[in-house]
Each structure stands twice: as structure tokens, then as C-alpha cells.
Coordinates of C-alpha atoms in Angstrom, one line a residue:
X28 CA -4.1 95.1 77.4
X29 CA -1.6 96.9 79.5
X30 CA 0.6 97.4 76.4
X31 CA -2.4 98.4 74.3
X32 CA -3.4 100.9 77.0
X33 CA 0.2 102.3 77.1
X34 CA 0.5 102.9 73.2
X35 CA -2.9 104.5 72.9
X36 CA -1.8 107.9 74.5
X37 CA 1.4 107.7 72.4
X38 CA -0.5 107.5 69.2
X39 CA -2.8 110.3 70.2
X40 CA 0.1 112.6 71.0
X41 CA 1.9 111.9 67.8
X42 CA -1.3 112.6 65.9
X43 CA -1.7 116.0 67.5
X44 CA 1.9 117.0 66.8
X45 CA 2.0 116.1 63.0
X46 CA 0.1 119.2 61.9
X47 CA 2.4 121.5 63.8
X48 CA 5.5 119.9 62.2
X49 CA 3.9 120.1 58.8
X50 CA 3.2 123.8 59.1
X51 CA 6.9 124.6 60.2
X52 CA 8.6 122.6 57.4
X53 CA 9.0 125.6 54.7
X54 CA 11.0 127.8 57.0
X55 CA 13.8 125.1 57.7
X56 CA 16.8 124.3 55.5
X57 CA 17.7 120.8 55.0
X58 CA 20.6 119.6 56.8
X59 CA 21.0 116.1 55.4
X60 CA 23.8 115.3 52.9
X61 CA 21.2 114.8 50.1
X62 CA 20.6 118.6 50.1
X63 CA 24.2 119.4 48.8
X64 CA 23.5 117.5 45.5
X65 CA 21.2 120.3 44.2
X66 CA 22.7 122.4 41.3
X67 CA 24.9 125.4 42.4
X68 CA 23.4 128.7 41.8
X69 CA 25.6 131.4 39.8
X70 CA 26.3 134.2 42.3
X71 CA 24.9 137.6 41.6
X72 CA 27.4 140.2 40.2
X73 CA 26.8 142.3 43.2
X74 CA 28.1 139.6 45.6
X75 CA 31.7 139.7 46.7
X76 CA 34.1 137.3 44.8
X77 CA 35.6 134.4 46.7
X78 CA 38.6 135.3 48.8
X79 CA 41.1 134.0 46.2
X80 CA 43.7 136.3 44.6
X81 CA 43.2 136.4 40.8
X82 CA 46.0 134.9 38.7
X83 CA 48.4 137.4 37.0
X84 CA 47.6 135.8 33.7
X85 CA 43.9 136.6 34.0
X86 CA 43.4 140.1 35.5
X87 CA 39.9 140.9 37.0
X88 CA 37.4 142.6 34.8
X89 CA 37.4 146.4 34.7
X90 CA 33.8 146.2 36.4
X91 CA 33.3 147.7 39.8
X92 CA 36.4 147.0 42.0
X93 CA 36.4 144.0 44.4
X94 CA 37.1 144.4 48.0
X95 CA 40.7 145.4 49.1
X96 CA 41.4 141.8 50.4
X97 CA 40.5 140.4 46.9
X98 CA 43.0 142.9 45.1
X99 CA 46.1 141.2 46.5
X100 CA 48.1 139.3 43.9
X101 CA 51.3 137.4 43.6
X102 CA 52.7 139.8 41.1
X103 CA 55.0 142.5 42.0
X104 CA 53.2 145.6 43.4
X105 CA 52.7 148.5 41.0
X106 CA 51.3 151.9 41.0
X107 CA 47.5 152.4 42.0
X108 CA 44.9 153.2 39.4
X109 CA 44.7 156.8 38.3
X110 CA 42.4 158.8 36.3
X111 CA 42.5 159.1 32.6
X112 CA 44.6 161.9 30.8
X113 CA 42.9 164.7 29.4
X114 CA 42.1 164.5 25.8
X115 CA 44.3 167.3 24.7
X116 CA 47.8 166.2 25.6
X117 CA 47.2 162.5 25.3
X118 CA 49.8 160.5 23.2
X119 CA 48.4 158.1 20.6
X120 CA 48.5 154.3 21.6
X121 CA 51.0 153.6 18.7
X122 CA 53.6 156.0 19.9
X123 CA 56.9 154.1 20.2
X124 CA 57.8 156.1 23.4
X125 CA 57.1 154.3 26.8
X126 CA 54.5 155.7 29.1
X127 CA 56.1 158.2 31.7
X128 CA 57.0 156.8 35.0
X129 CA 55.1 157.5 38.1
X130 CA 57.6 160.2 39.1
X131 CA 59.7 162.2 37.0
X132 CA 63.2 160.4 37.3
X133 CA 66.3 162.1 38.7
X134 CA 68.3 159.7 36.7
X135 CA 68.1 158.6 33.0
X136 CA 64.9 156.7 31.7
X137 CA 64.5 153.0 32.5
X138 CA 66.1 150.7 30.0
X139 CA 63.8 148.5 27.7
X140 CA 65.1 145.6 29.8
X141 CA 63.4 146.7 32.9
X142 CA 60.4 144.6 34.2
X143 CA 57.0 145.8 32.9
X144 CA 53.8 145.0 34.5
X145 CA 51.3 142.8 32.4
X146 CA 48.8 144.7 30.3
X147 CA 45.2 144.3 30.9
X148 CA 43.2 142.2 28.5
X149 CA 41.4 145.3 27.1
X150 CA 43.0 148.5 26.7
X151 CA 40.9 151.5 27.7
X152 CA 39.9 154.0 24.7
X153 CA 42.0 156.8 26.5
X154 CA 45.5 156.0 27.7
X155 CA 45.7 156.0 31.5
X156 CA 48.1 158.3 33.3
X157 CA 50.1 157.7 36.4
X158 CA 48.9 159.9 39.4
X159 CA 52.0 161.8 40.2
X160 CA 52.7 163.4 36.8
X161 CA 52.6 167.2 37.2
X162 CA 50.0 169.2 35.5
X163 CA 52.7 171.2 33.8
X164 CA 55.9 170.0 32.6
X165 CA 58.9 172.2 33.3
X166 CA 59.7 174.9 30.7
X167 CA 63.0 174.9 28.8
X168 CA 64.5 177.5 31.1
X169 CA 63.5 175.4 34.2
X170 CA 64.9 172.3 32.7
X171 CA 68.1 174.0 31.8
X172 CA 68.5 175.2 35.4
X173 CA 68.2 171.6 36.7
X174 CA 71.4 169.4 36.8
X175 CA 71.6 167.4 33.6
X176 CA 71.7 163.5 33.9
X177 CA 75.0 161.8 33.9
X178 CA 74.0 159.6 30.8
X179 CA 71.2 159.2 28.3
X180 CA 68.8 156.3 28.0
X181 CA 70.2 152.9 28.0
X182 CA 68.7 151.8 24.8
X183 CA 67.0 153.4 21.8
X184 CA 64.5 151.6 19.5
X185 CA 65.7 150.9 15.9
X186 CA 65.0 153.9 13.4
X187 CA 62.7 151.7 11.4
X188 CA 60.3 151.4 14.5
X189 CA 60.3 155.1 15.1
X190 CA 57.5 157.5 14.1
X191 CA 57.2 161.2 14.4
X192 CA 57.1 161.5 18.2
X193 CA 54.2 163.0 20.1
X194 CA 55.6 164.1 23.5
X195 CA 53.3 164.1 26.5
X196 CA 52.4 167.8 27.4
X197 CA 55.4 169.1 25.2
X198 CA 56.1 172.8 25.3
X199 CA 54.8 174.0 21.8
X200 CA 57.0 177.0 22.0
X201 CA 60.1 174.6 22.0
X202 CA 59.2 172.5 19.0
X203 CA 57.2 174.3 16.4
X204 CA 54.8 172.1 14.6
X205 CA 55.0 173.7 11.2
X206 CA 58.2 174.7 9.1
X207 CA 56.9 178.3 8.7
X208 CA 57.1 178.7 12.5
X209 CA 60.8 178.0 12.8
X210 CA 63.0 178.9 15.9
X211 CA 65.0 181.4 13.6
X212 CA 63.0 183.0 10.9
X213 CA 64.3 181.9 7.5
X214 CA 63.5 185.3 6.0
X215 CA 65.7 186.9 8.8
X216 CA 67.6 189.9 7.4
X217 CA 70.6 191.6 8.8
X218 CA 69.8 194.6 10.9
X219 CA 70.7 198.0 9.3
X220 CA 73.5 198.8 11.7
X221 CA 75.1 195.3 10.9
X222 CA 75.9 196.5 7.4
X223 CA 78.3 199.2 6.2
X224 CA 76.8 202.2 4.8
X225 CA 78.4 201.5 1.4
X226 CA 80.3 198.5 0.2
X227 CA 84.0 198.7 -0.3
X228 CA 83.5 197.0 -3.7
X229 CA 82.4 198.8 -6.8
X230 CA 80.0 195.9 -7.7
X231 CA 78.6 193.0 -5.7
X232 CA 80.0 189.6 -6.2
X233 CA 77.7 186.7 -7.2
X234 CA 78.5 184.4 -4.2
X235 CA 76.9 181.0 -4.0
X236 CA 76.5 178.7 -1.0
X237 CA 76.6 174.9 -0.7
X238 CA 75.9 173.4 2.7
X239 CA 76.7 169.8 3.9
X240 CA 74.7 169.1 7.1
X241 CA 73.8 166.1 9.2
X242 CA 75.3 163.2 10.9
X243 CA 76.1 159.7 9.4
X244 CA 72.9 158.2 10.9
X245 CA 69.9 159.4 12.8
X246 CA 71.3 158.6 16.3
X247 CA 74.2 161.1 15.4
X248 CA 72.0 163.7 13.5
X249 CA 71.4 166.1 16.5
X250 CA 68.8 168.8 16.4
X251 CA 71.8 171.3 16.9
X252 CA 73.2 170.4 13.5
X253 CA 70.0 171.2 11.9
X254 CA 69.8 174.5 13.9
X255 CA 73.2 175.4 12.5
X256 CA 72.1 174.9 8.9
X257 CA 68.9 176.7 9.4
X258 CA 70.7 179.7 11.0
X259 CA 73.3 179.8 8.2
X260 CA 70.5 179.8 5.6
X261 CA 68.7 182.6 7.4
X262 CA 71.7 184.7 7.3
X263 CA 72.3 184.5 3.6
X264 CA 70.7 187.5 1.6
X265 CA 68.0 186.3 -0.8
X266 CA 70.1 187.2 -3.8
X267 CA 72.6 184.3 -2.8
X268 CA 71.8 181.0 -4.6
X269 CA 72.1 178.2 -2.4
X270 CA 71.9 174.4 -2.0
X271 CA 71.5 172.3 1.1
X272 CA 72.3 168.7 1.5
X273 CA 71.0 167.3 4.8
X274 CA 71.0 163.8 6.2
X275 CA 69.2 161.2 4.0
X276 CA 67.7 164.0 1.9
X277 CA 64.1 163.1 2.7
X278 CA 62.0 165.9 4.5
X279 CA 59.5 163.3 5.6
X280 CA 61.6 160.8 7.7
X281 CA 62.2 161.2 11.4
X282 CA 66.1 161.6 11.1
X283 CA 66.6 164.5 13.6
X284 CA 67.4 163.5 17.1
X285 CA 66.1 165.8 20.0
X286 CA 65.9 165.7 23.7
X287 CA 62.6 165.9 25.5
X288 CA 63.3 165.9 29.2
X289 CA 65.3 162.8 29.6
X290 CA 64.0 161.0 26.4
X291 CA 65.8 161.0 23.0
X292 CA 63.3 161.2 20.3
X293 CA 63.2 161.7 16.6
X294 CA 61.3 164.1 14.2
X295 CA 61.4 165.0 10.6
X296 CA 63.7 167.8 9.4
X297 CA 62.4 171.4 9.6
X298 CA 64.6 173.4 7.1
X299 CA 63.4 175.8 4.5
X300 CA 64.9 173.6 1.7
X301 CA 66.6 170.2 1.3
X302 CA 68.2 169.6 -2.0
X303 CA 69.4 166.1 -1.5
X304 CA 71.3 163.6 0.9
X305 CA 74.6 164.3 2.4
X306 CA 76.2 161.4 0.4
X307 CA 79.1 161.4 -1.8
X308 CA 76.7 160.8 -4.7
X309 CA 74.6 163.7 -3.8
X310 CA 77.6 166.0 -3.2
X311 CA 78.9 165.1 -6.5
X312 CA 75.6 165.7 -8.4
X313 CA 75.4 169.3 -6.9
X314 CA 79.0 169.8 -7.6
X315 CA 78.6 168.9 -11.3
X316 CA 75.5 171.0 -11.6
X317 CA 75.3 173.7 -9.2
X318 CA 78.9 174.4 -8.7
X319 CA 80.6 173.8 -12.1
X320 CA 77.6 175.5 -14.0
X321 CA 78.9 178.8 -12.7
X322 CA 82.5 177.8 -12.0
X323 CA 83.9 181.4 -12.1
X324 CA 81.6 182.6 -9.3
X325 CA 82.7 182.8 -5.7
X326 CA 81.7 179.7 -3.6
X327 CA 81.0 179.6 0.1
X328 CA 81.1 176.0 1.5
X329 CA 79.7 175.3 5.0
X330 CA 79.9 171.9 6.6
X331 CA 77.8 171.2 9.8
X332 CA 78.0 167.7 11.1
X333 CA 80.6 165.1 12.4
X334 CA 84.2 164.6 11.6
X335 CA 86.6 161.7 12.2
X336 CA 90.5 161.1 12.0
X337 CA 91.5 159.6 8.7
X338 CA 91.0 155.8 8.5
X339 CA 94.6 155.5 7.6
X340 CA 95.6 157.5 10.7
X341 CA 96.8 160.4 8.7
X342 CA 95.9 163.4 10.5
X343 CA 96.4 165.6 7.5
X344 CA 93.8 163.8 5.6
X345 CA 90.9 163.7 8.1
X346 CA 87.2 163.1 6.8
X347 CA 83.8 164.6 7.1
X348 CA 81.3 161.9 8.0
X349 CA 78.6 161.5 5.3
X350 CA 75.2 160.0 5.7
X351 CA 75.1 156.2 5.6
X352 CA 78.7 155.7 6.6
X353 CA 80.4 157.5 3.7
X354 CA 83.4 159.9 4.1
X355 CA 84.7 162.9 2.3
X356 CA 88.5 163.4 3.1
X357 CA 90.6 166.5 2.7
X358 CA 92.1 165.1 -0.6
X359 CA 88.6 164.2 -1.9
X360 CA 87.5 167.9 -1.4
X361 CA 90.7 169.2 -2.7
X362 CA 90.4 167.2 -6.0
X363 CA 86.9 168.6 -6.5
X364 CA 87.9 172.3 -5.9
X365 CA 90.8 172.0 -8.3
X366 CA 88.1 171.6 -11.0
X367 CA 87.3 175.3 -10.5
X368 CA 89.1 178.0 -12.4
X369 CA 91.9 179.6 -10.3
X370 CA 90.1 183.0 -10.3
X371 CA 87.1 181.6 -8.4
X372 CA 87.4 182.5 -4.7
X373 CA 86.4 179.7 -2.2
X374 CA 85.7 180.1 1.6
X375 CA 85.3 177.0 3.7
X376 CA 83.8 177.0 7.1
X377 CA 83.7 173.7 9.1
X378 CA 82.3 173.0 12.6
X379 CA 83.1 169.3 12.8
X380 CA 85.6 167.4 15.0
X381 CA 89.2 167.2 13.7
X382 CA 88.3 169.7 11.0
X383 CA 91.6 171.5 11.2
X384 CA 93.2 169.1 8.8
X385 CA 91.0 170.7 6.0
X386 CA 93.2 173.8 6.2
X387 CA 95.4 171.7 3.9
X388 CA 93.1 172.6 1.2
X389 CA 95.4 175.7 1.0
X390 CA 97.8 173.2 -0.7
X391 CA 97.5 171.5 -4.0
X392 CA 95.9 168.1 -3.6
X393 CA 95.4 168.7 0.0
X394 CA 99.1 167.7 0.8
X395 CA 100.6 169.9 3.4
X396 CA 104.0 169.4 1.6
X397 CA 102.8 170.5 -1.7
X398 CA 102.7 174.2 -3.3
X399 CA 100.1 176.6 -2.2
X400 CA 97.2 176.6 -4.6
X401 CA 96.9 179.5 -7.0
X402 CA 93.4 180.8 -5.9
X403 CA 92.0 182.8 -3.1
X404 CA 91.1 179.9 -0.8
X405 CA 90.6 180.6 2.9
X406 CA 89.1 178.4 5.6
X407 CA 88.1 178.7 9.3
X408 CA 87.7 175.3 11.2
X409 CA 86.2 174.7 14.7
X410 CA 89.2 172.4 16.0
X411 CA 92.8 171.4 15.3
X412 CA 93.4 168.3 13.3
X413 CA 93.8 166.2 16.5
X414 CA 90.9 167.6 18.6
X415 CA 87.1 167.2 18.9
X416 CA 84.7 170.0 18.6
X417 CA 81.4 171.1 20.2
X418 CA 78.0 171.7 18.8
X419 CA 76.4 168.4 18.3
X420 CA 73.9 168.4 21.0
X421 CA 70.3 167.1 21.1
X422 CA 69.2 170.0 23.2
X423 CA 66.4 172.1 21.6
X424 CA 67.2 175.4 23.3
X425 CA 69.2 177.5 20.8
X426 CA 70.1 179.9 23.5
X427 CA 72.5 177.2 24.8
X428 CA 74.2 176.4 21.5
X429 CA 78.0 177.5 21.8
X430 CA 79.4 175.9 18.7
X431 CA 82.2 177.8 16.7
X432 CA 80.1 178.6 13.6
X433 CA 77.4 180.2 15.8
X434 CA 79.8 182.8 17.0
X435 CA 81.7 183.1 13.7
X436 CA 78.5 183.8 11.6
X437 CA 76.9 186.0 14.2
X438 CA 80.0 188.2 14.1
X439 CA 80.0 188.4 10.3
X440 CA 76.3 188.9 10.0
X441 CA 75.9 191.3 13.0
X442 CA 73.0 189.4 14.5
X443 CA 73.1 186.0 16.5
X444 CA 70.8 183.0 16.0
X445 CA 68.2 184.5 18.5
X446 CA 68.1 187.7 16.5
X447 CA 70.0 189.8 18.9
X448 CA 72.5 192.5 17.6
X449 CA 76.2 191.7 17.5
X450 CA 78.1 194.9 17.0
X451 CA 81.4 194.4 19.1
X452 CA 83.4 192.5 16.4
X453 CA 84.7 195.5 14.3
X454 CA 88.1 195.6 16.0
X455 CA 89.7 197.8 13.4
X456 CA 86.9 200.3 13.3
X457 CA 86.5 200.2 9.5
X458 CA 82.7 199.8 9.7
X459 CA 82.6 196.1 8.5
X460 CA 83.5 193.0 10.0
X461 CA 86.0 190.7 8.1
X462 CA 86.3 186.9 8.6
X463 CA 89.5 187.3 10.5
X464 CA 87.6 189.6 13.0
X465 CA 84.7 187.0 13.2
X466 CA 87.4 184.3 13.9
X467 CA 88.9 186.5 16.7
X468 CA 85.3 186.9 18.1
X469 CA 84.9 183.2 18.4
X470 CA 88.2 182.9 20.2
X471 CA 87.1 185.3 22.7
X472 CA 83.5 184.5 23.3
X473 CA 83.1 180.7 22.7
X474 CA 83.2 179.2 26.1
X475 CA 83.8 175.5 25.1
X476 CA 87.0 173.2 24.7
X477 CA 87.2 174.1 21.0
X478 CA 90.6 175.3 19.6
X479 CA 89.8 176.9 16.2
X480 CA 92.1 177.1 13.3
X481 CA 92.5 179.4 10.4
X482 CA 94.4 178.8 7.0
X483 CA 96.8 181.7 7.8
X484 CA 97.8 179.6 10.9
X485 CA 98.7 176.6 8.7
X486 CA 100.5 178.8 6.3
X487 CA 102.9 180.3 8.8
X488 CA 103.7 177.0 10.4
X489 CA 104.6 175.6 7.0
X490 CA 106.8 178.4 5.8
X491 CA 108.3 179.9 8.9
X492 CA 110.0 177.2 10.9
X493 CA 110.8 178.3 14.4
X494 CA 111.2 176.4 17.5
X495 CA 108.5 176.9 20.2
X496 CA 111.2 177.7 22.8
X497 CA 112.2 180.8 20.9
X498 CA 108.7 181.8 20.1
X499 CA 107.4 181.6 23.6
X500 CA 110.3 183.8 24.9
X501 CA 108.9 186.7 23.3
X502 CA 107.9 189.5 25.6
X503 CA 104.2 189.9 25.7
X504 CA 104.4 193.7 24.9
X505 CA 106.1 193.0 21.6
X506 CA 103.5 190.5 20.7
X507 CA 100.8 193.0 21.3
X508 CA 102.6 195.5 19.4
X509 CA 102.9 193.3 16.3
X510 CA 99.4 191.9 16.4
X511 CA 96.6 193.2 14.2
X512 CA 93.6 195.0 16.2
X513 CA 91.5 191.6 16.1
X514 CA 94.5 189.6 17.3
X515 CA 95.3 192.1 20.0
X516 CA 91.6 192.1 21.3
X517 CA 91.7 188.2 21.4
X518 CA 95.2 188.1 23.0
X519 CA 94.1 190.5 25.7
X520 CA 90.7 188.8 26.5
X521 CA 92.2 185.3 26.6
X522 CA 95.1 186.6 28.9
X523 CA 92.7 188.1 31.3
X524 CA 90.6 185.0 31.4
X525 CA 93.5 182.9 32.2
X526 CA 94.8 185.5 34.8
X527 CA 98.3 185.6 33.0
X528 CA 100.6 188.7 34.2
X529 CA 103.9 190.0 33.3
X530 CA 106.1 189.9 30.1
X531 CA 106.6 186.2 30.2
X532 CA 103.0 185.3 29.6
X533 CA 103.7 183.3 26.5
X534 CA 106.3 181.0 28.5
X535 CA 104.0 180.6 31.4
X536 CA 101.0 179.5 29.5
X537 CA 103.2 177.1 27.5
X538 CA 104.9 175.5 30.4
X539 CA 101.5 175.2 32.1
X540 CA 100.1 173.5 29.2
X541 CA 102.9 171.2 28.2
X542 CA 105.6 171.2 30.9
X543 CA 106.1 168.7 33.7
X544 CA 103.0 167.8 35.6
X545 CA 100.5 168.8 32.8
X546 CA 99.3 165.4 32.8
X547 CA 97.0 163.7 30.3
X548 CA 94.9 165.7 27.8
X549 CA 91.3 166.3 28.9
X550 CA 89.2 167.2 25.9
X551 CA 86.6 168.8 28.2
X552 CA 89.1 171.1 29.9
X553 CA 87.8 174.7 28.9
X554 CA 90.6 176.4 30.6
X555 CA 93.2 174.3 28.9
X556 CA 91.5 175.0 25.5
X557 CA 91.6 178.7 26.1
X558 CA 95.2 178.4 27.0
X559 CA 95.9 176.6 23.7
X560 CA 94.0 179.4 22.0
X561 CA 96.3 181.9 23.6
X562 CA 99.5 180.0 22.7
X563 CA 98.5 179.3 19.2
X564 CA 97.4 182.9 18.4
X565 CA 100.6 184.4 20.1
X566 CA 102.6 182.0 17.9
X567 CA 100.8 183.2 14.7
X568 CA 101.5 186.8 15.6
X569 CA 105.3 186.0 16.2
X570 CA 105.7 183.8 13.1
X571 CA 103.9 186.7 10.9
X572 CA 106.2 189.2 12.3
X573 CA 109.3 187.0 11.7
X574 CA 108.1 186.4 8.0
X575 CA 107.7 190.1 7.5
X576 CA 111.1 191.0 8.8
X577 CA 113.2 188.1 7.5
X578 CA 111.1 186.0 5.1
X579 CA 111.3 185.3 1.4
X580 CA 109.5 188.2 -0.5
X581 CA 107.5 185.6 -2.6
X582 CA 106.1 183.9 0.4
X583 CA 105.4 187.2 2.1
X584 CA 103.5 188.5 -0.9
X585 CA 101.5 185.1 -1.0
X586 CA 100.8 185.5 2.8
X587 CA 99.5 189.0 2.4
X588 CA 97.2 187.9 -0.4
X589 CA 95.9 185.1 2.1
X590 CA 95.4 187.5 4.9
X591 CA 93.5 190.0 2.5
X592 CA 91.3 187.0 1.4
X593 CA 90.7 186.1 5.1
X594 CA 89.5 189.8 5.8
X595 CA 86.7 189.8 3.4
X596 CA 82.9 189.2 4.3
X597 CA 81.1 187.1 1.9
X598 CA 77.7 188.1 3.6
X599 CA 78.4 191.8 2.7
X600 CA 79.8 191.4 -0.7
X601 CA 76.4 190.2 -2.1
X602 CA 73.5 192.2 -3.3
X603 CA 71.6 193.1 0.0
X604 CA 68.1 192.0 0.8
X605 CA 65.5 194.5 -0.4

């Protein structure tokens, strides 16, 4: 009874509590282990992701960005995300050029071997731009004012992988998009003041022009070479029939190398005409057709490209480098010129390295020990047979081109490659500029390490043997008195630039250049090159005087004939433009 009496209140109390517990049951979360066996719900996209860094192999989706803590990765840190490029200057995704770095580099572009961040799984429809690219790239003038890099890019892609480049925000005034918008107008005509009032000849001569331009491959076919060819073409009067061989002969392949900022790019040629490749086969095809069909007419040959010493190490038989690895040697060209009638005048202008060896075209077979050819053949060359030449640059600003042929042709035509008047090369005052005056003009004004050569220089050194010790002992005043007006002007200008004084200027320059302590040859030494110009020109003047005073009359007569041919101007002997 007692136990029954004790349990009865407890039962009553429990019965009263059960309804309250039943009403509170939905608000409580189960805490027993059985509750964790329920299926896991997929979290909502708006919920934060788990605090685990994503693997570099699987980058997060481009959906709304996760919190900053979730963006940390084990990969190397990279630039922050940036807004997309505007549609106008955007580069195609297929462009072979790498995207611009976050900041414009002060050193050459990163090599292809540098680490590159992993690409996202899906590329955006518009290429992303890094945030620190300026709104406007510097102009040509601003880029020229900045110091140039010490070296170019480490590695260039193979030519087969290259497509016509599309530079980001490229200055359209630098690279015209259409051939009719050339840097130099192909229809450029000579200013009225650049031509004499009347020609010295009773009738005009039917000059023809054959141009060989371009390097042996795209990586050596700089845009400056193309510019030289285009400028020469623009100077020719329309009555001059001409043919142009350039690079591979295809106007639709990107064979022209140019510099855009710190990147070397390639594009298709922009020449008014291309008549074939600069190969031996292409040259012979035009020689058999274009040249020999009018074999009696005067011929002007212009070579703009690269040259090399002879593979046999014979500096008298150097070569012009042809497209694809071929070569055209001095004796190769001499053999072809010999096919022309002796009465057909030939003028050769060459701008390549080691081109002075081609002055041996003056001799039969191109052999400097052979007889002089029986034709009016003259030549002007950018460098001696043992020196390189300037003028092969990928820079696109033609105002900076300082090659020999630019100065030579600007003096002949009376207008430079930018269309500015050149009227200070008529040194003898006869109202027309001869090739010998154009040569002197280049000696004076070309501020490079080139040491140009003329055929008369080679002739005198062959037929007037005289030791340099005797030549350099000649008083300066006598050299000036013996010099022609163009030579006198060049001697004075070079002497002033070198700050030479006194009557022993020749000896002083010679000892400085070749005497004790002169050291090794520096091909980039502009002052040394100008000193060599002064020495060589003074020697030419002295040897010419010696020949005139004591030489063989037959040799003197041939020399005077050569000098007369060097004094002509092919651009003024043709029918002028209407």
C-alpha cells in the first residue's frame, strides 16, 4: 500500500507533463546520432563555399566571386582580375603575340620559357586586359626619346606560326593599313628646284632600274630594307621602266620584320610592286628577259639587303645574301654584266655590309688583277670590303633611317625620304648634282660607322701604287688645292668634325687611327669611321694628283672617263614626270 500510494502521485505528474512535451517537440533539433544519417542537402549557390582553397587544376567558376579567404591558392600569385578591353583595340584570340604584361617593361619582353599562369576553363568572349596598361601607348616620337633596350626578345616563334600581326593600340600613323597609304608616296615626284632648268643632254636616255631587296629570311628582312626599296621606287620618274625583286616574291606572306614597342612582329610587304623573289633563279629570269631584251639601254642596279664575306674568305669576291640562303658573288654579277653590249652604261648602288668588294666589277670577271672593263660602269657602295654597314633596322620611323643609300639618293633627287628638299649638294654650282657629289654628301652627313667606297677609289689604288707614309705626309693645304669641289667640301666637313688642325692633318688622323695604342677595331665607333672617311678621301685626292702629274696617259684617259661617268645623274637623264 505504501508503495502504491507513493507511485500514484508520480503517475499523475507524468500524465500532466506529456502534453507539454508533445507541443514542444517540433522546435527542437535531434541531437542523437541517428539524426546524422539523413541525406545531405545541396547548399544554395548563395551560400559561402567551404573554407578550402580550390585546386589550381580546377579554377572556380566565373560566377559571383567567393569571399577573399576562399580565393587563396597554392599557385604563384598573379595579377588581380581586370575589366575587359574595349572592342576597338582588342587583339584576336588567335594572334600569335603574347598578351601585354601588367606593366610596360623597361627590359626586353619575357621569353617563352617564363612561367605562365594556368588558363581558365572557359575563355571570355573578349580578351581580358591587365589593369596597368595605359590608355594610350606612347607615340613614335616618345618611344624614340626613351632609351632603347639592350637586347631584343629572347625567342621568336617560327615563321610558319606567324600571322599578320595586330598590335594592341598600335598607332595607325606608323603602320598604314593599305598600300596606297605608304609612308612615302609611290607617286612622289622631284621638286621643281631639284631639277636643272634644262638637261645637259640633247636627248633623254632610256634608263632602266632593277632592284634586289630583302634579307635571306624573314628574321633578317627588316622593315628598313623595305623602306629603302620603296623610297628608291618613289624617286624614279614614271618613264623609267623598273623591276623589283623582294624577299620571297609573295606580297601576301608576312616576311617583313618590324618593331612594335619591345616586340618583333611580322607583316606582309607594302611595296607598289613585287616582280619576283630575290633568289638566283628570280634574278636570272629577269636578267634574261627585262635586262637583255633592251641590252643597249643604260641600267641602274640597286641592292638593298644584307651582304657577307666570301665563303672562301676572299674579300675581293664577297656576296650579296639572297632569299633562302643563296648568294650572288662579285664574279657572279660580273659574268652577267659581261653579257651586255660594251656601250651600255651600268650604275651599281649597294647598301649591304662588305659591299665594297663589288667595286671590282670595274675589272673583267670581277678580278681586281684583270684589265678594266670596256664600258662605262660605276658603282657606289656603303662599306669597304672588310666592314659592315648600317641601315638594316626593324624600327618603323623612317625619320631615323641613316643608311648610305638614303643620303646618296636624296642628294641625287633633291628630296629626302620624308619629302624635304635637299638643295645643298651642288658643290660645283653647275645646277645639277652628279653621283660624285651625292657620294660626298653621304660622307658629310651620314652619322654612322659606315665607310663608303666609289669605283674611282679602287681604280686609283690599283694603278697608282704609293706608300701611305708618303701620301699622309702631304700638307693639308695642297690636298685642298688638288681636290674637286665635292671632295673639298667633304674634307673640310670631316676635318672640322674630327677637330683636326694644321698642315699635318693627314698624318695626325692616320697615326690616331692605325698607330700605337689604336687598339682593336670597334665596328660601332662613329668617330673612327669618320676618321677613316677623311683618310681615304685624302688619299684618293693625292693619288689622283699623282696620276695626273706622273701617270701613264692611257691610264689617265681611262680614269677621266670613269670620273665623267661618276659625275652623271641617272635620275635627271630620263624623261621627267609630266
